[in-house]
CSV table of C-alpha atoms in Angstrom, one decimal:
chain,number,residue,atom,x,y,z
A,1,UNK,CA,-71.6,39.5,-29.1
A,2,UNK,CA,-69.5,36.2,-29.0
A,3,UNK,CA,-70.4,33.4,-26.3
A,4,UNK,CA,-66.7,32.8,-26.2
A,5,UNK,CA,-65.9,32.9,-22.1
A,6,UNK,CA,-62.7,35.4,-21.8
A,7,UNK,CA,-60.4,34.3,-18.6
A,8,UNK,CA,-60.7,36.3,-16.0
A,9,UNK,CA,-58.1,38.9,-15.3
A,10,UNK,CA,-58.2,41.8,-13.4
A,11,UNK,CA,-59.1,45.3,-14.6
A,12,UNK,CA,-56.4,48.2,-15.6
A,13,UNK,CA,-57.3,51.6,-16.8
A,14,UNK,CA,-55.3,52.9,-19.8
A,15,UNK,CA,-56.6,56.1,-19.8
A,16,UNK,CA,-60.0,56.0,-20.5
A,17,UNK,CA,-59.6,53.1,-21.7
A,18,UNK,CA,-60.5,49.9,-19.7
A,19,UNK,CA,-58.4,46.6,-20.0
A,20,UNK,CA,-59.2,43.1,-18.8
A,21,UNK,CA,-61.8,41.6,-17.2
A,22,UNK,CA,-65.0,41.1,-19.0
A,23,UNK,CA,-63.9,43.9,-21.5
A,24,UNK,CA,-63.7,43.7,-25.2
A,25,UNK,CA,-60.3,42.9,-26.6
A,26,UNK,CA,-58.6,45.9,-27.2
A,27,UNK,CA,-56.6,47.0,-30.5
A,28,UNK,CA,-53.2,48.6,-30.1
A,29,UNK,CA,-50.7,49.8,-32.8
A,30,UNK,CA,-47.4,51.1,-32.7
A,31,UNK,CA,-45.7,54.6,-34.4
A,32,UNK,CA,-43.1,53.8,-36.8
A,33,UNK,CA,-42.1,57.6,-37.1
A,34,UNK,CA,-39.2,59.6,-35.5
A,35,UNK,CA,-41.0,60.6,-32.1
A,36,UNK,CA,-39.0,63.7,-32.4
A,37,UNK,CA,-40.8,64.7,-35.4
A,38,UNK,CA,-43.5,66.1,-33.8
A,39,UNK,CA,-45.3,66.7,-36.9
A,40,UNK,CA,-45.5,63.4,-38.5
A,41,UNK,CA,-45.8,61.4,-35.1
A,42,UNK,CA,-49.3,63.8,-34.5
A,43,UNK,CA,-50.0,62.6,-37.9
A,44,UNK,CA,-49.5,58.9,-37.6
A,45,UNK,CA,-50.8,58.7,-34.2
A,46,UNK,CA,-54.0,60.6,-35.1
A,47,UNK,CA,-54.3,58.5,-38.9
A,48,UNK,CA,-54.1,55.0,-36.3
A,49,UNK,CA,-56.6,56.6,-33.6
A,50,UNK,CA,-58.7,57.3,-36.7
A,51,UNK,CA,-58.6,53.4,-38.3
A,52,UNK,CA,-59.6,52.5,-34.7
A,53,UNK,CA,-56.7,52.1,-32.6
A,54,UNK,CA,-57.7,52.3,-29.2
A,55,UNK,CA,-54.2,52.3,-27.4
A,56,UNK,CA,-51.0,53.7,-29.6
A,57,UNK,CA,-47.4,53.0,-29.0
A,58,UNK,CA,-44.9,55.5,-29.4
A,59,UNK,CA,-40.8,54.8,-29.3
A,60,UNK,CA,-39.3,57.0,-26.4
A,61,UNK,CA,-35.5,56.1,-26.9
A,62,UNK,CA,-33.8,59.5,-26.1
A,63,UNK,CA,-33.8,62.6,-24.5
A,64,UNK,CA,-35.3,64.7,-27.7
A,65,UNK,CA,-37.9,61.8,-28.0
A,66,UNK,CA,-38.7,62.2,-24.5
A,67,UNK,CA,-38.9,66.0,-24.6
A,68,UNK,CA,-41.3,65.5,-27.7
A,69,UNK,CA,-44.0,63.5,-25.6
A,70,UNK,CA,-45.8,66.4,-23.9
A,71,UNK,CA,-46.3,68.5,-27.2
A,72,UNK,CA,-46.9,65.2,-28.8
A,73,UNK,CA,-49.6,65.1,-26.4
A,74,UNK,CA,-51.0,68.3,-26.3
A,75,UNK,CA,-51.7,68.2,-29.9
A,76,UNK,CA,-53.2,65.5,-29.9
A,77,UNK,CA,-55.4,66.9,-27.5
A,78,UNK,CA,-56.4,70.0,-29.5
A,79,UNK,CA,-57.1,68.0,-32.3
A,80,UNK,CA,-59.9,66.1,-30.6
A,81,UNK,CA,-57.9,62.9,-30.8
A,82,UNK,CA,-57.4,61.4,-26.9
A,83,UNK,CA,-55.9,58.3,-28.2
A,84,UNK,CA,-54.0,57.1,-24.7
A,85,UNK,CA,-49.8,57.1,-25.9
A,86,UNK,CA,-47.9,54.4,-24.8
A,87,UNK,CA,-44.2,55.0,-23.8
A,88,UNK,CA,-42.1,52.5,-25.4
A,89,UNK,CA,-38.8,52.1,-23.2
A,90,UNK,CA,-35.4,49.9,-23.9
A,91,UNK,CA,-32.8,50.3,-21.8
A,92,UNK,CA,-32.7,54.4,-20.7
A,93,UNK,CA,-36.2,54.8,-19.6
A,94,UNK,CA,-35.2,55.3,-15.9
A,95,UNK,CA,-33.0,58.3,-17.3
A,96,UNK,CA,-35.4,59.8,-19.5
A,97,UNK,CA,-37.9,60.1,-16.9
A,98,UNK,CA,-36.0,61.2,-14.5
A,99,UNK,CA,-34.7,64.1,-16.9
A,100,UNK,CA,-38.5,65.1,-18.8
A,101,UNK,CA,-40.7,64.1,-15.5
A,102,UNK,CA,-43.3,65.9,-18.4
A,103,UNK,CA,-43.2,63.1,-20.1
A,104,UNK,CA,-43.8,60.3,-17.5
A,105,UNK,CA,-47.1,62.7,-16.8
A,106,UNK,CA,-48.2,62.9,-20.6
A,107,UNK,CA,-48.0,59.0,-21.2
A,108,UNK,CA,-51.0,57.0,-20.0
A,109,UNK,CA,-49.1,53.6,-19.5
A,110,UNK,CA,-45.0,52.9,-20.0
A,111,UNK,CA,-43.5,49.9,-21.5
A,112,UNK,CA,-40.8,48.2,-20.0
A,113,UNK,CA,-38.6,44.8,-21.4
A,114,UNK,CA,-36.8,43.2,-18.0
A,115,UNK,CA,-34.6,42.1,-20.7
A,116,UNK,CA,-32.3,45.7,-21.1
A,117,UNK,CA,-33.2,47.2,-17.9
A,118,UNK,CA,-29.9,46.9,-17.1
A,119,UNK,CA,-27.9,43.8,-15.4
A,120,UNK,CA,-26.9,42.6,-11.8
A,121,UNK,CA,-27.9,45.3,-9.2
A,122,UNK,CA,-28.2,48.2,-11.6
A,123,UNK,CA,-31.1,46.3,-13.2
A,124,UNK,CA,-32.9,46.4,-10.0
A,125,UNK,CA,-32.1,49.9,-9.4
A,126,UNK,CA,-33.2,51.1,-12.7
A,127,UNK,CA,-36.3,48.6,-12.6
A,128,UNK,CA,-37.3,50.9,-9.5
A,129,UNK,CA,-36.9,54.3,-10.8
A,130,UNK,CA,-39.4,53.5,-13.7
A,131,UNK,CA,-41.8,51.8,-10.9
A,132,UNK,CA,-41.4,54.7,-8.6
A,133,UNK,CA,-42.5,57.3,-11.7
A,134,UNK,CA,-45.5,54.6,-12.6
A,135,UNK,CA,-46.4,55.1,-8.9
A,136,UNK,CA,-45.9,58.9,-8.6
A,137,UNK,CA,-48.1,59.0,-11.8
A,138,UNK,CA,-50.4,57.0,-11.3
A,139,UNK,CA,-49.7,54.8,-14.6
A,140,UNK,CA,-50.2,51.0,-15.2
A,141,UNK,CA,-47.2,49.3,-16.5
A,142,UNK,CA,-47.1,46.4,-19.1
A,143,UNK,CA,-44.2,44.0,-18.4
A,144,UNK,CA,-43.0,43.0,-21.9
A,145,UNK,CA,-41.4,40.6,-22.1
A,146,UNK,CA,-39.5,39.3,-26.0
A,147,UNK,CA,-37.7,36.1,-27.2
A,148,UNK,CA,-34.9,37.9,-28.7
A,149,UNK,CA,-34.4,40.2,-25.6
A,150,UNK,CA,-34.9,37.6,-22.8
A,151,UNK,CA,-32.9,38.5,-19.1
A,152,UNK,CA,-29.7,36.8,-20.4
A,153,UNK,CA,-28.9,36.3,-16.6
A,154,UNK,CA,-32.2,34.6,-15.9
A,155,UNK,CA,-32.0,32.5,-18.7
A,156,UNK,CA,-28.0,30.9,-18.0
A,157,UNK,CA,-29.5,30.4,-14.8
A,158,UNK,CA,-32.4,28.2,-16.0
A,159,UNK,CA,-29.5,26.5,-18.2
A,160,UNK,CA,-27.4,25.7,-15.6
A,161,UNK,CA,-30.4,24.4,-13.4
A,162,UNK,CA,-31.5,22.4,-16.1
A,163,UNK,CA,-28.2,20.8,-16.7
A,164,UNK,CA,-28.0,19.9,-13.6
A,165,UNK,CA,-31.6,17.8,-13.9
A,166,UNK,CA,-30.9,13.8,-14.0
A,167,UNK,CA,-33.2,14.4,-17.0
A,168,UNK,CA,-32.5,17.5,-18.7
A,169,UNK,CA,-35.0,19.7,-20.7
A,170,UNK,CA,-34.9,20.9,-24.5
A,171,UNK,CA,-33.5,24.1,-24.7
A,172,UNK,CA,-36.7,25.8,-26.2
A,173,UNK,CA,-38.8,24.6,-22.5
A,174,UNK,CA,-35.8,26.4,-20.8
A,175,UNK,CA,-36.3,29.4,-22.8
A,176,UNK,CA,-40.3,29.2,-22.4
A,177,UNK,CA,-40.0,29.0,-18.7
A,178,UNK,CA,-37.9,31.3,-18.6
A,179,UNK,CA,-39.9,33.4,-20.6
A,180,UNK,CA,-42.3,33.2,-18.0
A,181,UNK,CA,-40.5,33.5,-15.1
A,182,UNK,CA,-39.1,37.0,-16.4
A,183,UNK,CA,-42.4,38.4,-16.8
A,184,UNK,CA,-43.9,37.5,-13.7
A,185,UNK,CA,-41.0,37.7,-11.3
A,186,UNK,CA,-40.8,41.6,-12.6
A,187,UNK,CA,-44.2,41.8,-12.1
A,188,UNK,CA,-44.0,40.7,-8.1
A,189,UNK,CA,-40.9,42.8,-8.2
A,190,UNK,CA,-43.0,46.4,-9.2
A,191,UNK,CA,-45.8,45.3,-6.8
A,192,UNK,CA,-42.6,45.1,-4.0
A,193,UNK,CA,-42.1,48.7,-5.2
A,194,UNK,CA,-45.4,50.2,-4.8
A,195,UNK,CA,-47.3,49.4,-7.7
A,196,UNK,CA,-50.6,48.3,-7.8
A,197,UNK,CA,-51.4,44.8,-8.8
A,198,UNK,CA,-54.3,46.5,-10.9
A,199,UNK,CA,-51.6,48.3,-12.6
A,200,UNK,CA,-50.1,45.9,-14.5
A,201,UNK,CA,-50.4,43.8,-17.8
A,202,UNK,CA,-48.1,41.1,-18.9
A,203,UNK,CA,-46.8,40.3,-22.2
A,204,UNK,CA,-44.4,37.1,-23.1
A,205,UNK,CA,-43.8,37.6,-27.1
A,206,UNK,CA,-42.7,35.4,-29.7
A,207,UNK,CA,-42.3,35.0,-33.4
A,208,UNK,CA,-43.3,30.9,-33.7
A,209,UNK,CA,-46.8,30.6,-33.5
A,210,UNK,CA,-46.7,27.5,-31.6
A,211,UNK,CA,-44.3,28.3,-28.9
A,212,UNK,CA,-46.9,31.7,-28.5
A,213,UNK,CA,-49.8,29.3,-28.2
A,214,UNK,CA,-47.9,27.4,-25.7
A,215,UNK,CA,-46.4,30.5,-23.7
A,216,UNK,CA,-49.6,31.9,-23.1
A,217,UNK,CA,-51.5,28.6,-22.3
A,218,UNK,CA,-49.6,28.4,-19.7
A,219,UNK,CA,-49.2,32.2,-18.6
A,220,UNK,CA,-52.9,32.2,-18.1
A,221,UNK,CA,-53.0,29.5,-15.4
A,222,UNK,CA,-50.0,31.3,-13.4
A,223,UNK,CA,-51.9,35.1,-13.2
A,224,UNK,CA,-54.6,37.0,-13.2
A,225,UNK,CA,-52.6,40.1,-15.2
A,226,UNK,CA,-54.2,41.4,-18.2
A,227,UNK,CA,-52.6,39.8,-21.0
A,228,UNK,CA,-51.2,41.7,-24.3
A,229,UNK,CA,-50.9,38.9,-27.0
A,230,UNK,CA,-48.9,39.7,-30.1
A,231,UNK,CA,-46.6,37.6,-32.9
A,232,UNK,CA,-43.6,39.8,-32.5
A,233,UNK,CA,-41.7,40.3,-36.0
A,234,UNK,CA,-44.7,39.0,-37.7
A,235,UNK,CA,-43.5,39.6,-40.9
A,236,UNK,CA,-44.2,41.1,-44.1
A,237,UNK,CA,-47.9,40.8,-46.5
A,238,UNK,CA,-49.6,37.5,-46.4
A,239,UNK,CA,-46.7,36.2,-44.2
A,240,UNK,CA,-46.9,38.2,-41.6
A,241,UNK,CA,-51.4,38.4,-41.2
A,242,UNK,CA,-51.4,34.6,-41.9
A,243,UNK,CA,-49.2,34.1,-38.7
A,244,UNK,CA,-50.4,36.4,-36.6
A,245,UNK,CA,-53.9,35.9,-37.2
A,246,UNK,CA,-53.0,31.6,-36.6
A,247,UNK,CA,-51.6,32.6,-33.2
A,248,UNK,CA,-53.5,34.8,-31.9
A,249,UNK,CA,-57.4,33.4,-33.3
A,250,UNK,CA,-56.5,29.7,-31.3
A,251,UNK,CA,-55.5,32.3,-28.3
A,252,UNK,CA,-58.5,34.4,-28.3
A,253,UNK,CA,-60.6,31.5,-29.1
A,254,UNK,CA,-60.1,30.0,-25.6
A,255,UNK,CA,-61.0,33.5,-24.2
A,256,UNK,CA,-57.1,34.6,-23.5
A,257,UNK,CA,-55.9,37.9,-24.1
A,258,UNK,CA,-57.3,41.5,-23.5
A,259,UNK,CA,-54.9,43.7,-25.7
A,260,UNK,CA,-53.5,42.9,-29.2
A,261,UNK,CA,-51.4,44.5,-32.1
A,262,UNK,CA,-50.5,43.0,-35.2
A,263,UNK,CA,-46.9,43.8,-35.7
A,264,UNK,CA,-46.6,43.7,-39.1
A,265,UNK,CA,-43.6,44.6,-41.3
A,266,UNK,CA,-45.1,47.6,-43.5
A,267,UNK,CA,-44.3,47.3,-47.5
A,268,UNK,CA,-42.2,50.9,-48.0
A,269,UNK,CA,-43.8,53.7,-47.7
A,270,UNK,CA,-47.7,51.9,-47.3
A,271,UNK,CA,-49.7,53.2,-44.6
A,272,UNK,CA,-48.9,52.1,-41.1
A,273,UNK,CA,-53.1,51.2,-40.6
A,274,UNK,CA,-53.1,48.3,-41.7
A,275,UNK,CA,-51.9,46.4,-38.8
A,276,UNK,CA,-55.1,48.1,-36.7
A,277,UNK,CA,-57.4,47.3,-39.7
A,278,UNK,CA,-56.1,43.0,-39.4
A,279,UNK,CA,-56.5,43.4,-35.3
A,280,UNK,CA,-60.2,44.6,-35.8
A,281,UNK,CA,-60.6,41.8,-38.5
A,282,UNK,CA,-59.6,39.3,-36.2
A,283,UNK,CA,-61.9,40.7,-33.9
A,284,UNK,CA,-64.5,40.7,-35.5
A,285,UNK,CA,-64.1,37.2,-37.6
A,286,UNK,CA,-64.2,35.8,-34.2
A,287,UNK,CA,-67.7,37.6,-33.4
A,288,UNK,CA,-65.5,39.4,-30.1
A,289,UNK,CA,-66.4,42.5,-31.6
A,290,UNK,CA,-67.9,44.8,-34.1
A,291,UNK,CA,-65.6,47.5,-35.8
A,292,UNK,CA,-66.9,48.4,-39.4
A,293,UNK,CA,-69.6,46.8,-41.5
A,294,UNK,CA,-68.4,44.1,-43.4
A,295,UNK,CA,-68.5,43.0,-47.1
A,296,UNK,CA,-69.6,39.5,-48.1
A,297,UNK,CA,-68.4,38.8,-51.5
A,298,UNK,CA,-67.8,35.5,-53.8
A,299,UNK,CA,-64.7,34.4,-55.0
A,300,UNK,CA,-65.5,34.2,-58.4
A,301,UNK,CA,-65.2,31.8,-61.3
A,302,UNK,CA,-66.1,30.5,-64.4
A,303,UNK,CA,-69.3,32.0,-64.2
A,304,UNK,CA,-68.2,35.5,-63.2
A,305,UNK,CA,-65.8,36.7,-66.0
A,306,UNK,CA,-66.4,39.7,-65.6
A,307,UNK,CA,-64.5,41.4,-62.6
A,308,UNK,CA,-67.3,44.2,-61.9
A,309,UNK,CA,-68.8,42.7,-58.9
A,310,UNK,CA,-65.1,42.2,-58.0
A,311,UNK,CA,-64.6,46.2,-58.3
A,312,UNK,CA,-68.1,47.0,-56.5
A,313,UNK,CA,-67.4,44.7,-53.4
A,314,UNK,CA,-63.9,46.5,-53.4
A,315,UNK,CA,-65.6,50.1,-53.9
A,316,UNK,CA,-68.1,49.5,-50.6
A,317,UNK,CA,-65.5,48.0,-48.6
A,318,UNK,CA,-63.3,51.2,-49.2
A,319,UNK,CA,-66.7,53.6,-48.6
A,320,UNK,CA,-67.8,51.6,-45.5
A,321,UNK,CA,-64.4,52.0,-43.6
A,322,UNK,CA,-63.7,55.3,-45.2
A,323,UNK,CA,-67.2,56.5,-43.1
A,324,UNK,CA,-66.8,55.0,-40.1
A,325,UNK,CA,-64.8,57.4,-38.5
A,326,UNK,CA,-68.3,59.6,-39.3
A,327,UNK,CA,-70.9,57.0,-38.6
A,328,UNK,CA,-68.9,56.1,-35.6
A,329,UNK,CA,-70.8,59.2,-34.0
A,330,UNK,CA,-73.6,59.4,-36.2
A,331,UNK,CA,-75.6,56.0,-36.4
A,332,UNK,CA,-75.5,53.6,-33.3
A,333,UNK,CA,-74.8,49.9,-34.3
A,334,UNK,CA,-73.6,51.0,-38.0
A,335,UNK,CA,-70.6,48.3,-37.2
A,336,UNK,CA,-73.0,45.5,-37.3
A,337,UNK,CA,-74.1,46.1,-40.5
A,338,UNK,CA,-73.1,42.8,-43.4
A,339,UNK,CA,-72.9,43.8,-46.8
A,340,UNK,CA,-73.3,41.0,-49.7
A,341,UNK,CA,-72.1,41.9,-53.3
A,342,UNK,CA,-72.4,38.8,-55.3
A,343,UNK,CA,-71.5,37.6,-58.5
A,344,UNK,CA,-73.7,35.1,-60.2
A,345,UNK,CA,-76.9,33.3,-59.7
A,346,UNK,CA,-76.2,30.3,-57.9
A,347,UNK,CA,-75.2,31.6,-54.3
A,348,UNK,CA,-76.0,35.4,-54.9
A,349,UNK,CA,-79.9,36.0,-54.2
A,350,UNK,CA,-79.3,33.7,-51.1
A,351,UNK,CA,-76.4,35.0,-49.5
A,352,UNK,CA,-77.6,38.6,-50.8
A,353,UNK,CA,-81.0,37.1,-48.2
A,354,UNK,CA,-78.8,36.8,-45.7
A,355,UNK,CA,-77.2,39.8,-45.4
A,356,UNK,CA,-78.7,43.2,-43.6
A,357,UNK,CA,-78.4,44.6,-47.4
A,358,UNK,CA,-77.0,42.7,-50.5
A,359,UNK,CA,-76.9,42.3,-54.5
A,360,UNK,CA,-77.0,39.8,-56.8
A,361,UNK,CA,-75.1,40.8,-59.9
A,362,UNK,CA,-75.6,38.8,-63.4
A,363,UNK,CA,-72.9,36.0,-64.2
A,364,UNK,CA,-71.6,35.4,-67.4
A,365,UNK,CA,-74.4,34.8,-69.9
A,366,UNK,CA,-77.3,35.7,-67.4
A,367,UNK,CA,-79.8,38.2,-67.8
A,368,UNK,CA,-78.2,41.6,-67.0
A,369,UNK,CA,-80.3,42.4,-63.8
A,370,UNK,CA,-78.7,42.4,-60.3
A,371,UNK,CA,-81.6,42.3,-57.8
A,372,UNK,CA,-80.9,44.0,-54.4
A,373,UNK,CA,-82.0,42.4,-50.8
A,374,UNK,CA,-83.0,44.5,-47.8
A,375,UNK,CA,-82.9,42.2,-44.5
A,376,UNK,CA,-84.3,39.0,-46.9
A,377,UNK,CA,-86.2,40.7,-49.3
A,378,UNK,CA,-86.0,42.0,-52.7
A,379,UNK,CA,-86.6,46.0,-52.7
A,380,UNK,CA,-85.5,46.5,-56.4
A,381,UNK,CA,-83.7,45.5,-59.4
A,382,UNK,CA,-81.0,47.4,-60.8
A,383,UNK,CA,-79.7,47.5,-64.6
A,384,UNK,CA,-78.2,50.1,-66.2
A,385,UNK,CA,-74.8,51.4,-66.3
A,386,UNK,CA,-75.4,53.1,-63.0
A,387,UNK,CA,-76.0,50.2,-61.0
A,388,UNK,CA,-72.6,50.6,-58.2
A,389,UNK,CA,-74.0,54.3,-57.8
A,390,UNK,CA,-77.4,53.6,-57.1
A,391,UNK,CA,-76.6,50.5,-54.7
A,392,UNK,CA,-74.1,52.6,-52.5
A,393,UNK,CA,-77.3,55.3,-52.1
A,394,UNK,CA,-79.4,52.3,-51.3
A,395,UNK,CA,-76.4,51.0,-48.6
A,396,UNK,CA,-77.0,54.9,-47.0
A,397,UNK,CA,-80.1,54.8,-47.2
A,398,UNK,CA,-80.7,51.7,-45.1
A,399,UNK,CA,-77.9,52.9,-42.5
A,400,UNK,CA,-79.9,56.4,-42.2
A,401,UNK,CA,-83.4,55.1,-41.6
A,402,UNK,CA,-82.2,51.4,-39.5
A,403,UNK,CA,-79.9,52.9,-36.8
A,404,UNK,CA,-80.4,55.0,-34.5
A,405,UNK,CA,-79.0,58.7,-34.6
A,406,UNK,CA,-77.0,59.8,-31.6
């Protein structure tokens, strides 16, 4: 839908799911549950799969988590829900594997940081055990690589070669090269062990939006990997969407990146959806892609005192998402759909025009109508105390007659 040109990268299969290339931009989210609680990981994973997250990260940091995986998996599976898991791995991953080969088999891709692999020669070793299971398994990798857990050996290196310059670098260049080098080098190093250059995506993550710009500007001139793009330790609220939507909007933008996740810091005990739900938004803003039917509304002022058309653009934004998971199936092209709910007179009736479906509700002071627009032209004027009732029956009434049932 966008005419933005995406880089060319090659293709890896998550799953079902295809990465890279000329596919869309794919959401991913993250479990913030104890993987050994079966229960509430099947929950969480199946409540993210059911916002839209196409890909879903779960932490595998120990043998009970790793033992979890397959029944993780296989409820998953009787649910309906075939979500593709991610394996999240820090520093034991070779071991767990090893111990629950069941678990290498349920996960559909592994995560692995060259940072705490493991140092000196047992990094390499260890690096090779999680290849060899990616190999035997037939799963693609993604080489993560993260500013706070850079390859401490690789980076004194780059130091000390950098010292040595007649003109030394800043430190931060050091640390972005190195960056860079640590992600790619590991890459050429699993392709040395048998895995398939199709098999892998690269990631290079950090919490400055600039130096993430800059990191991946670069990264996309050096490979043709799939390229995960995320603000890690976003932050929390406004903070944390402001930043990550700055980074990643200027990224995507200039067509880089084919997987994303918003890693935002959740408010306690708030839903963890809400990173997928800013990911598709981002999306979507951009015109890369269509995820839930969206909701026009003004931002008020002196001539909307009233805060009803505040309340009815909230009320259809919470229906539309809240049926999507059911429209989803039901009506093709239901994503597309705009919505305008409109406050006052001056921009109302036109941007109501320029919406699939909108309304127009009075300001302060005018004439206690709200006239309602289907694809440009007035249908019918509501008044009444009923009117947020009857404009959600005319919003399902549009989407049953104007797409198309599957």
């Amino acid at each position: 839908m966008s005419s933005i040109l995406r880089h060319k990268t090659v293709t890896v299969f998550i799953g079902n799911i295809a990465v890279g290339s000329e596919h869309p931009v794919i959401v991913q989210s993250m479990t913030n549950t104890d993987t050994v609680d079966v229960i509430r990981t099947v929950k969480q994973v199946y409540q993210l799969a059911q916002t839209g997250s196409e890909l879903v990260r779960i932490t595998v940091n120990n043998l009970e988590a790793a033992q979890a995986v397959p029944e993780i998996r296989q409820r998953l599976d009787n649910m309906g829900c075939d979500v593709p898991l991610i394996g999240d791995f820090h520093f034991n991953g070779h071991k767990l594997l090893t111990a629950v080969p069941e678990c290498a088999k349920a996960l559909a891709k592994y995560r692995i940081n060259p940072g705490n692999v493991g140092r000196g020669k047992r990094r390499d070793e260890q690096f090779a055990q999680m290849i060899s299971f990616a190999v035997k398994y037939d799963k693609p990798v993604r080489i993560g690589v993260n500013w706070g857990s850079l390859d401490q050996e690789l980076l004194a290196r780059k130091l000390d070669e950098n010292a040595r310059l007649e003109t030394p670098r800043d430190i931060t260049t050091v640390q972005h090269d190195a960056l860079i080098e640590s992600a790619l080098s590991s890459a050429q190093q699993a392709e040395a062990y048998g895995l398939a250059h199709d098999k892998i995506i690269i990631s290079c993550k950090l919490s400055g939006v600039q130096d993430l710009i800059r990191t991946y500007q670069d990264l996309i001139t050096l490979c043709d990997y799939p390229l995960h793009l995320g603000l890690t330790e976003a932050g929390m609220g406004s903070k944390g969407i402001v930043a990550s939507t700055a980074a990643l909007s200027v990224l995507l933008q200039q067509g880089i990146g084919d997987t994303i996740r918003i890693s935002l810091t959740p408010e306690p005990g708030a839903p963890r959806e809400k990173e997928v739900i800013v990911g598709q938004e981002i999306l979507q803003t951009l015109g890369l892609r269509s995820f839930t039917p969206q909701v026009i509304a003004c931002p008020g002022c002196g001539r909307t005192t009233s805060d009803y058309f505040q309340h009815l653009a909230e009320d259809i934004q919470s229906y539309l998402r809240d049926q999507m998971p059911t429209w989803r199936d039901q009506y093709q092209g239901v994503e597309t759909l705009s919505v305008a709910v409109m406050g006052c007179v001056v921009n109302g009736p036109g941007e109501s025009k320029h919406a699939n479906i909108g309304i127009s509700l009075p300001g302060t002071g005018e004439k206690p109508v709200a006239p309602v627009y289907e694809d440009g032209i007035k249908t019918v004027t509501l008044k009444g105390d009923n009117i947020a009732i009857d404009f959600q029956a005319i919003v399902d009434a549009y989407i049953e007659r104007t797409y198309i049932t599957q």
